[in-house]
């Protein structure tokens, strides 16, 4: 057998490298194959997607109306808004549309430019739709869950002239197809003319000419640049931006936005822009035959949000609202009756009132201003829905938050001038409205007397963040920017609407259960179909009942506020319990009164729409309470008296929070020695004295655990030193010892062996006086002499505070001729500096 061996030549080594090369080439081939497959998938998917979209468009085009039949219209029918009984027609939104055709050449160029700049900047470049605009709208709608439009002017025309306004993707596709067809049927000028003769401007105004006549009482050709910008801004949401509704300021903001757009796109010059901004818009008065106008427009806006502008304007809906017609009349009467007095005496030109049913959440009455048609006070603005500073009427929420954390109405807090540290580093030092300090007071007294400093302290103990959480749960929507608020929030430093404020108080009336606001009870169409119907309240428990019962107990306590408001005043109702709170801003711009029984909650705001100040002293009790009281008396007359449930007030064995002021001890003290009185201390020298170690509540309460152990190191709280300093300053001003130590030793200056000695040396006991007899006596005291009194027959004959000689002889003698025959007395009393005393007397007789 031959031996064999393998010889690795250079080529064989090269062959090994070829194996690696073949592996690399295989990997590359697989990548190329994967790329080809991917491309084919994309191509095939694109084809399928295109066919799908094409099929969708074909399907959507089946029942499209012809763009050549643009003059055909559906007959409009009016929508009627009624009160809760269905017997009182509050307002009829007329279905008879006002449309006056106008040629494009009769519309000012800047009017056309205004609409194009804000509604469709690419109008002259697209073919009826804007893919980028549509994509942007779709993405925004998905990401933000908000409906954002992406329609061109042509699409808007199609939507209003040909299609319904249902919000579906099918209708959007139809809208795009029709817009494209119209763009291929008409030129841009013809489309603009169609648009300006069709577009709705709210109410019965359709087209630019009708809008010009409706809102400015002039022809479209006479519109100014400022007026054109206002109409262009309005068309996006005619009800929301209506000059006859609650959002006139939003309309002005929208107009200014349009002008800014026109300037940025070079449609107008800077000079034209600035001149238009200074022009005052004067809207023609249009609304007539309307009752409860602010409420009606509020309801209309809700309807538009649900069903769209055209359905509400032309759909022939019958709307039954929650409004109680009699209560609405009573509300308007109460506001009117006080209006003239408030204007003349307090320079308050306006007022608003909201009344709701706490049990169901129904709006019973709404007065948005004293006169809807008074343009001098912006009467068409619904102040009931506008954010205003609530003053002290916001305080009950803070006290409720405190009760929910374990505080009770009898918890004690120091109402003394105090400087608070803030996160900004700037000290905050609030004042009470009367600039006085009451010292230690209960939370009941603090709330009912509307003390500011103690309320700010309570907010610190509760926590601003916790309070805002509670406010949000109660339904406030105006306090979301938490960075704006600090300790002044308790004094009304955050704006709230009267509407939401009243619903908070209504939640108090329902013991912490919130009934969601209800204004629309039923909506039907002309064929009797029910679009919506309210059947029962939506109830959410916001807070447990017991803390709210504590709050109700405080707010119904008329005696607790009588020192300021008097007894049986405007915050009370005869024969029934009622809880109420007033509020006034520091500069007298806003005055409030909000109150409730278990069956009705009502709030009143008084002030000026332009935010100007009223006269100094024009507070909630003075200008708002009279309206509130008149209305509540009227609507509750002859109704069942309902009471609030009594709370269970827990006993808390902890200083301050439990109702005691802290470490205190009451002792019987000798007023001379300032030691503990004994059985030898003269009764008239004994007083009961309470010794306290006065500290702020932070000394005893950890604000993060109010009912927990007393803090070991309370000074670690950043407010502690300032709160303690405030007490020391107050105590010094009122001659009060802050931490006076009680005595431990007993009275040692009134002992028996320390009593003075006093003896008459003349006259002698039972001496018969026949001639002049001197009065003399000897005496001795353990302490310095203070006073000597001598009486004859109990008539003071002599007194001295100068130390007499020993023995003492009175310069006056007893003369028998000055006395009637019989028995007489001479008495002496001596006092020392310790108020020890000794009495001695003798009897003598005369013939």
Tab-separated table of N, CA and C in Angstrom, residues 437-553:
chain	number	residue	atom	x	y	z
A	437	UNK	N	-57.598	92.283	62.981
A	437	UNK	CA	-57.245	90.905	63.289
A	437	UNK	C	-58.122	90.429	64.441
A	438	UNK	N	-58.691	89.246	64.296
A	438	UNK	CA	-59.565	88.716	65.338
A	438	UNK	C	-58.867	87.728	66.250
A	439	UNK	N	-57.620	87.393	65.945
A	439	UNK	CA	-56.923	86.431	66.778
A	439	UNK	C	-57.406	85.019	66.506
A	440	UNK	N	-57.442	84.169	67.539
A	440	UNK	CA	-57.875	82.780	67.329
A	440	UNK	C	-59.389	82.717	67.104
A	441	UNK	N	-59.800	82.124	65.973
A	441	UNK	CA	-61.216	81.984	65.655
A	441	UNK	C	-61.464	80.593	65.099
A	442	UNK	N	-62.713	80.166	65.135
A	442	UNK	CA	-63.061	78.869	64.564
A	442	UNK	C	-63.199	78.989	63.058
A	443	UNK	N	-63.134	77.866	62.372
A	443	UNK	CA	-63.344	77.878	60.924
A	443	UNK	C	-64.766	78.325	60.601
A	444	UNK	N	-65.716	78.006	61.451
A	444	UNK	CA	-67.088	78.462	61.258
A	444	UNK	C	-67.139	79.988	61.208
A	445	UNK	N	-66.523	80.614	62.199
A	445	UNK	CA	-66.496	82.073	62.242
A	445	UNK	C	-65.703	82.647	61.080
A	446	UNK	N	-64.595	82.006	60.779
A	446	UNK	CA	-63.744	82.487	59.695
A	446	UNK	C	-64.493	82.549	58.375
A	447	UNK	N	-65.249	81.495	58.057
A	447	UNK	CA	-65.974	81.469	56.790
A	447	UNK	C	-67.162	82.419	56.801
A	448	UNK	N	-67.939	82.390	57.873
A	448	UNK	CA	-69.149	83.200	57.904
A	448	UNK	C	-68.859	84.695	58.007
A	449	UNK	N	-67.730	85.065	58.583
A	449	UNK	CA	-67.329	86.473	58.610
A	449	UNK	C	-66.399	86.811	57.453
A	450	UNK	N	-66.142	85.835	56.606
A	450	UNK	CA	-65.349	86.014	55.392
A	450	UNK	C	-63.986	86.631	55.691
A	451	UNK	N	-63.277	86.015	56.639
A	451	UNK	CA	-61.945	86.495	56.982
A	451	UNK	C	-60.945	86.010	55.931
A	452	UNK	N	-60.090	86.886	55.505
A	452	UNK	CA	-59.169	86.569	54.416
A	452	UNK	C	-57.906	85.847	54.875
A	453	UNK	N	-57.280	86.363	55.925
A	453	UNK	CA	-55.982	85.818	56.324
A	453	UNK	C	-56.119	84.371	56.776
A	454	UNK	N	-57.120	84.101	57.588
A	454	UNK	CA	-57.314	82.720	58.045
A	454	UNK	C	-57.682	81.811	56.883
A	455	UNK	N	-58.383	82.339	55.880
A	455	UNK	CA	-58.731	81.527	54.701
A	455	UNK	C	-57.483	81.174	53.899
A	456	UNK	N	-56.566	82.114	53.776
A	456	UNK	CA	-55.315	81.837	53.061
A	456	UNK	C	-54.514	80.768	53.807
A	457	UNK	N	-54.498	80.861	55.138
A	457	UNK	CA	-53.812	79.831	55.919
A	457	UNK	C	-54.439	78.464	55.675
A	458	UNK	N	-55.758	78.440	55.622
A	458	UNK	CA	-56.441	77.169	55.415
A	458	UNK	C	-56.111	76.596	54.041
A	459	UNK	N	-56.016	77.455	53.039
A	459	UNK	CA	-55.642	76.962	51.714
A	459	UNK	C	-54.243	76.359	51.744
A	460	UNK	N	-53.326	76.986	52.480
A	460	UNK	CA	-51.986	76.409	52.592
A	460	UNK	C	-52.054	75.025	53.227
A	461	UNK	N	-52.892	74.892	54.262
A	461	UNK	CA	-53.018	73.602	54.929
A	461	UNK	C	-53.636	72.553	54.008
A	462	UNK	N	-54.575	72.985	53.173
A	462	UNK	CA	-55.239	72.076	52.231
A	462	UNK	C	-54.325	71.732	51.064
A	463	UNK	N	-53.640	72.748	50.540
A	463	UNK	CA	-52.787	72.575	49.366
A	463	UNK	C	-53.459	73.091	48.111
A	464	UNK	N	-52.778	73.975	47.396
A	464	UNK	CA	-53.352	74.568	46.187
A	464	UNK	C	-53.659	73.488	45.152
A	465	UNK	N	-52.753	72.550	44.999
A	465	UNK	CA	-52.951	71.496	43.996
A	465	UNK	C	-54.180	70.654	44.327
A	466	UNK	N	-54.334	70.291	45.607
A	466	UNK	CA	-55.497	69.495	46.005
A	466	UNK	C	-56.786	70.266	45.781
A	467	UNK	N	-56.743	71.568	46.045
A	467	UNK	CA	-57.943	72.384	45.825
A	467	UNK	C	-58.293	72.430	44.347
A	468	UNK	N	-57.298	72.594	43.493
A	468	UNK	CA	-57.565	72.635	42.058
A	468	UNK	C	-58.097	71.294	41.556
A	469	UNK	N	-57.594	70.210	42.131
A	469	UNK	CA	-58.142	68.896	41.782
A	469	UNK	C	-59.621	68.820	42.137
A	470	UNK	N	-59.955	69.319	43.313
A	470	UNK	CA	-61.351	69.314	43.725
A	470	UNK	C	-62.188	70.204	42.818
A	471	UNK	N	-61.681	71.402	42.501
A	471	UNK	CA	-62.422	72.319	41.642
A	471	UNK	C	-62.688	71.693	40.276
A	472	UNK	N	-61.706	71.000	39.758
A	472	UNK	CA	-61.879	70.326	38.468
A	472	UNK	C	-62.955	69.260	38.547
A	473	UNK	N	-62.980	68.514	39.644
A	473	UNK	CA	-63.996	67.470	39.796
A	473	UNK	C	-65.388	68.066	39.946
A	474	UNK	N	-65.466	69.300	40.439
A	474	UNK	CA	-66.754	69.972	40.574
A	474	UNK	C	-67.231	70.560	39.248
A	475	UNK	N	-66.383	70.573	38.242
A	475	UNK	CA	-66.825	71.006	36.925
A	475	UNK	C	-66.276	72.329	36.443
A	476	UNK	N	-65.349	72.946	37.175
A	476	UNK	CA	-64.768	74.199	36.701
A	476	UNK	C	-63.840	73.917	35.521
A	477	UNK	N	-63.953	74.727	34.483
A	477	UNK	CA	-63.129	74.546	33.284
A	477	UNK	C	-62.168	75.707	33.064
A	478	UNK	N	-62.187	76.682	33.954
A	478	UNK	CA	-61.393	77.898	33.735
A	478	UNK	C	-60.127	77.945	34.596
A	479	UNK	N	-59.840	76.863	35.327
A	479	UNK	CA	-58.697	76.875	36.243
A	479	UNK	C	-57.633	75.872	35.827
A	480	UNK	N	-57.595	75.559	34.540
A	480	UNK	CA	-56.699	74.504	34.055
A	480	UNK	C	-55.230	74.909	34.042
A	481	UNK	N	-54.942	76.203	33.869
A	481	UNK	CA	-53.554	76.664	33.850
A	481	UNK	C	-53.077	76.843	35.283
A	482	UNK	N	-52.611	75.765	35.882
A	482	UNK	CA	-52.308	75.772	37.307
A	482	UNK	C	-51.133	76.668	37.679
A	483	UNK	N	-50.301	76.970	36.712
A	483	UNK	CA	-49.143	77.821	36.995
A	483	UNK	C	-49.556	79.231	37.392
A	484	UNK	N	-50.806	79.599	37.102
A	484	UNK	CA	-51.270	80.960	37.392
A	484	UNK	C	-51.680	81.148	38.843
A	485	UNK	N	-51.876	80.050	39.573
A	485	UNK	CA	-52.568	80.167	40.850
A	485	UNK	C	-51.673	79.846	42.036
A	486	UNK	N	-51.889	80.629	43.079
A	486	UNK	CA	-51.199	80.417	44.342
A	486	UNK	C	-52.186	80.570	45.480
A	487	UNK	N	-51.703	81.069	46.613
A	487	UNK	CA	-52.542	81.167	47.800
A	487	UNK	C	-53.680	82.176	47.651
A	488	UNK	N	-53.564	83.121	46.725
A	488	UNK	CA	-54.644	84.100	46.535
A	488	UNK	C	-55.873	83.470	45.885
A	489	UNK	N	-55.758	82.215	45.463
A	489	UNK	CA	-56.897	81.540	44.833
A	489	UNK	C	-58.102	81.515	45.757
A	490	UNK	N	-57.868	81.369	47.064
A	490	UNK	CA	-58.978	81.297	48.015
A	490	UNK	C	-59.741	82.614	48.103
A	491	UNK	N	-59.105	83.707	47.731
A	491	UNK	CA	-59.760	85.011	47.775
A	491	UNK	C	-60.379	85.372	46.435
A	492	UNK	N	-60.473	84.393	45.545
A	492	UNK	CA	-61.095	84.634	44.248
A	492	UNK	C	-60.105	85.023	43.185
A	493	UNK	N	-58.849	84.598	43.330
A	493	UNK	CA	-57.825	84.977	42.374
A	493	UNK	C	-57.899	84.254	41.043
A	494	UNK	N	-58.788	83.292	40.906
A	494	UNK	CA	-58.975	82.595	39.636
A	494	UNK	C	-60.366	82.857	39.104
A	495	UNK	N	-60.482	83.066	37.775
A	495	UNK	CA	-61.775	83.405	37.194
A	495	UNK	C	-62.640	82.157	37.023
A	496	UNK	N	-63.913	82.310	37.320
A	496	UNK	CA	-64.894	81.245	37.094
A	496	UNK	C	-66.136	81.874	36.478
A	497	UNK	N	-66.940	81.053	35.814
A	497	UNK	CA	-68.197	81.569	35.275
A	497	UNK	C	-69.291	81.398	36.316
A	498	UNK	N	-70.250	82.291	36.289
A	498	UNK	CA	-71.391	82.182	37.196
A	498	UNK	C	-72.090	80.844	37.006
A	499	UNK	N	-72.192	80.402	35.762
A	499	UNK	CA	-72.866	79.145	35.444
A	499	UNK	C	-72.204	77.978	36.175
A	500	UNK	N	-70.890	77.847	36.058
A	500	UNK	CA	-70.189	76.736	36.692
A	500	UNK	C	-70.150	76.913	38.205
A	501	UNK	N	-70.105	78.157	38.656
A	501	UNK	CA	-70.080	78.434	40.093
A	501	UNK	C	-71.386	77.983	40.753
A	502	UNK	N	-72.492	78.266	40.099
A	502	UNK	CA	-73.791	77.865	40.640
A	502	UNK	C	-73.897	76.345	40.694
A	503	UNK	N	-73.359	75.661	39.694
A	503	UNK	CA	-73.416	74.199	39.711
A	503	UNK	C	-72.555	73.609	40.823
A	504	UNK	N	-71.514	74.306	41.223
A	504	UNK	CA	-70.740	73.857	42.382
A	504	UNK	C	-71.580	73.945	43.644
A	505	UNK	N	-72.247	75.073	43.814
A	505	UNK	CA	-73.108	75.229	44.989
A	505	UNK	C	-74.283	74.241	44.933
A	506	UNK	N	-74.756	73.937	43.734
A	506	UNK	CA	-75.810	72.931	43.591
A	506	UNK	C	-75.307	71.564	44.048
A	507	UNK	N	-74.022	71.299	43.831
A	507	UNK	CA	-73.426	70.047	44.303
A	507	UNK	C	-73.358	70.034	45.826
A	508	UNK	N	-73.134	71.198	46.438
A	508	UNK	CA	-73.224	71.286	47.902
A	508	UNK	C	-74.639	70.904	48.350
A	509	UNK	N	-75.632	71.442	47.649
A	509	UNK	CA	-77.020	71.183	48.028
A	509	UNK	C	-77.351	69.700	47.940
A	510	UNK	N	-76.698	68.997	47.034
A	510	UNK	CA	-76.955	67.566	46.843
A	510	UNK	C	-75.961	66.717	47.633
A	511	UNK	N	-75.294	67.341	48.578
A	511	UNK	CA	-74.369	66.652	49.489
A	511	UNK	C	-73.250	65.932	48.754
A	512	UNK	N	-72.661	66.614	47.784
A	512	UNK	CA	-71.471	66.081	47.128
A	512	UNK	C	-71.719	65.305	45.864
A	513	UNK	N	-72.972	65.195	45.457
A	513	UNK	CA	-73.291	64.559	44.185
A	513	UNK	C	-73.569	65.636	43.149
A	514	UNK	N	-72.894	65.541	42.015
A	514	UNK	CA	-73.053	66.535	40.959
A	514	UNK	C	-74.007	66.020	39.891
A	515	UNK	N	-75.061	66.788	39.650
A	515	UNK	CA	-75.968	66.497	38.543
A	515	UNK	C	-75.489	67.292	37.337
A	516	UNK	N	-75.163	66.615	36.248
A	516	UNK	CA	-74.638	67.288	35.068
A	516	UNK	C	-75.651	68.312	34.530
A	517	UNK	N	-75.164	69.466	34.069
A	517	UNK	CA	-76.065	70.508	33.560
A	517	UNK	C	-76.941	70.011	32.422
A	518	UNK	N	-78.210	70.385	32.488
A	518	UNK	CA	-79.174	69.998	31.466
A	518	UNK	C	-79.958	71.236	31.048
A	519	UNK	N	-79.973	71.499	29.747
A	519	UNK	CA	-80.750	72.618	29.210
A	519	UNK	C	-81.759	72.169	28.165
A	520	UNK	N	-81.510	71.027	27.533
A	520	UNK	CA	-82.382	70.509	26.473
A	520	UNK	C	-83.017	69.215	26.952
A	521	UNK	N	-84.349	69.207	27.022
A	521	UNK	CA	-85.055	68.025	27.501
A	521	UNK	C	-85.481	67.095	26.367
A	522	UNK	N	-85.841	67.702	25.225
A	522	UNK	CA	-86.328	66.865	24.132
A	522	UNK	C	-86.200	67.610	22.819
A	523	UNK	N	-85.811	66.895	21.773
A	523	UNK	CA	-85.732	67.453	20.423
A	523	UNK	C	-86.472	66.520	19.480
A	524	UNK	N	-87.430	67.058	18.758
A	524	UNK	CA	-88.163	66.281	17.745
A	524	UNK	C	-88.170	67.065	16.440
A	525	UNK	N	-88.494	66.374	15.326
A	525	UNK	CA	-88.608	67.066	14.040
A	525	UNK	C	-90.082	67.180	13.669
A	526	UNK	N	-90.332	67.691	12.472
A	526	UNK	CA	-91.705	67.969	12.053
A	526	UNK	C	-92.530	66.699	11.878
A	527	UNK	N	-91.849	65.578	11.738
A	527	UNK	CA	-92.565	64.319	11.582
A	527	UNK	C	-92.720	63.581	12.912
A	528	UNK	N	-92.323	64.235	13.997
A	528	UNK	CA	-92.497	63.641	15.303
A	528	UNK	C	-91.396	62.702	15.725
A	529	UNK	N	-90.364	62.549	14.914
A	529	UNK	CA	-89.253	61.675	15.298
A	529	UNK	C	-88.466	62.322	16.434
A	530	UNK	N	-88.136	61.522	17.426
A	530	UNK	CA	-87.385	62.012	18.583
A	530	UNK	C	-85.896	61.936	18.293
A	531	UNK	N	-85.238	63.073	18.265
A	531	UNK	CA	-83.798	63.123	18.014
A	531	UNK	C	-83.018	62.882	19.312
A	532	UNK	N	-83.513	63.425	20.382
A	532	UNK	CA	-82.917	63.179	21.689
A	532	UNK	C	-83.960	63.474	22.757
A	533	UNK	N	-83.835	62.795	23.892
A	533	UNK	CA	-84.766	63.027	24.995
A	533	UNK	C	-84.065	62.742	26.312
A	534	UNK	N	-84.092	63.711	27.184
A	534	UNK	CA	-83.494	63.567	28.518
A	534	UNK	C	-84.517	62.901	29.426
A	535	UNK	N	-84.114	61.854	30.100
A	535	UNK	CA	-85.059	61.114	30.936
A	535	UNK	C	-84.698	61.125	32.412
A	536	UNK	N	-83.412	61.153	32.715
A	536	UNK	CA	-83.007	61.169	34.114
A	536	UNK	C	-81.648	61.827	34.243
A	537	UNK	N	-81.358	62.368	35.428
A	537	UNK	CA	-80.093	63.097	35.595
A	537	UNK	C	-78.885	62.172	35.577
A	538	UNK	N	-77.784	62.714	35.114
A	538	UNK	CA	-76.500	62.023	35.179
A	538	UNK	C	-75.794	62.475	36.446
A	539	UNK	N	-75.654	61.565	37.382
A	539	UNK	CA	-75.150	61.910	38.706
A	539	UNK	C	-73.750	61.344	38.903
A	540	UNK	N	-72.851	62.186	39.409
A	540	UNK	CA	-71.493	61.767	39.731
A	540	UNK	C	-71.182	62.195	41.158
A	541	UNK	N	-70.737	61.249	41.979
A	541	UNK	CA	-70.335	61.654	43.329
A	541	UNK	C	-68.948	62.272	43.263
A	542	UNK	N	-68.880	63.512	43.678
A	542	UNK	CA	-67.640	64.276	43.623
A	542	UNK	C	-66.863	64.157	44.926
A	543	UNK	N	-67.600	64.126	46.042
A	543	UNK	CA	-66.970	64.089	47.362
A	543	UNK	C	-67.937	63.397	48.310
A	544	UNK	N	-67.417	62.827	49.363
A	544	UNK	CA	-68.280	62.143	50.327
A	544	UNK	C	-69.247	63.135	50.982
A	545	UNK	N	-70.354	62.612	51.472
A	545	UNK	CA	-71.434	63.475	51.946
A	545	UNK	C	-71.098	64.209	53.246
A	546	UNK	N	-70.395	63.548	54.174
A	546	UNK	CA	-70.229	64.122	55.506
A	546	UNK	C	-69.494	65.466	55.506
A	547	UNK	N	-68.388	65.634	54.772
A	547	UNK	CA	-67.756	66.963	54.729
A	547	UNK	C	-68.685	68.036	54.172
A	548	UNK	N	-69.535	67.684	53.203
A	548	UNK	CA	-70.459	68.661	52.635
A	548	UNK	C	-71.525	69.031	53.662
A	549	UNK	N	-71.946	68.070	54.464
A	549	UNK	CA	-72.916	68.384	55.520
A	549	UNK	C	-72.322	69.362	56.531
A	550	UNK	N	-71.044	69.205	56.824
A	550	UNK	CA	-70.373	70.173	57.700
A	550	UNK	C	-70.401	71.564	57.080
A	551	UNK	N	-70.106	71.630	55.784
A	551	UNK	CA	-70.125	72.919	55.091
A	551	UNK	C	-71.530	73.512	55.097
A	552	UNK	N	-72.535	72.711	54.795
A	552	UNK	CA	-73.908	73.207	54.797
A	552	UNK	C	-74.304	73.724	56.175
A	553	UNK	N	-73.833	73.035	57.208
A	553	UNK	CA	-74.120	73.455	58.577
A	553	UNK	C	-73.532	74.837	58.862
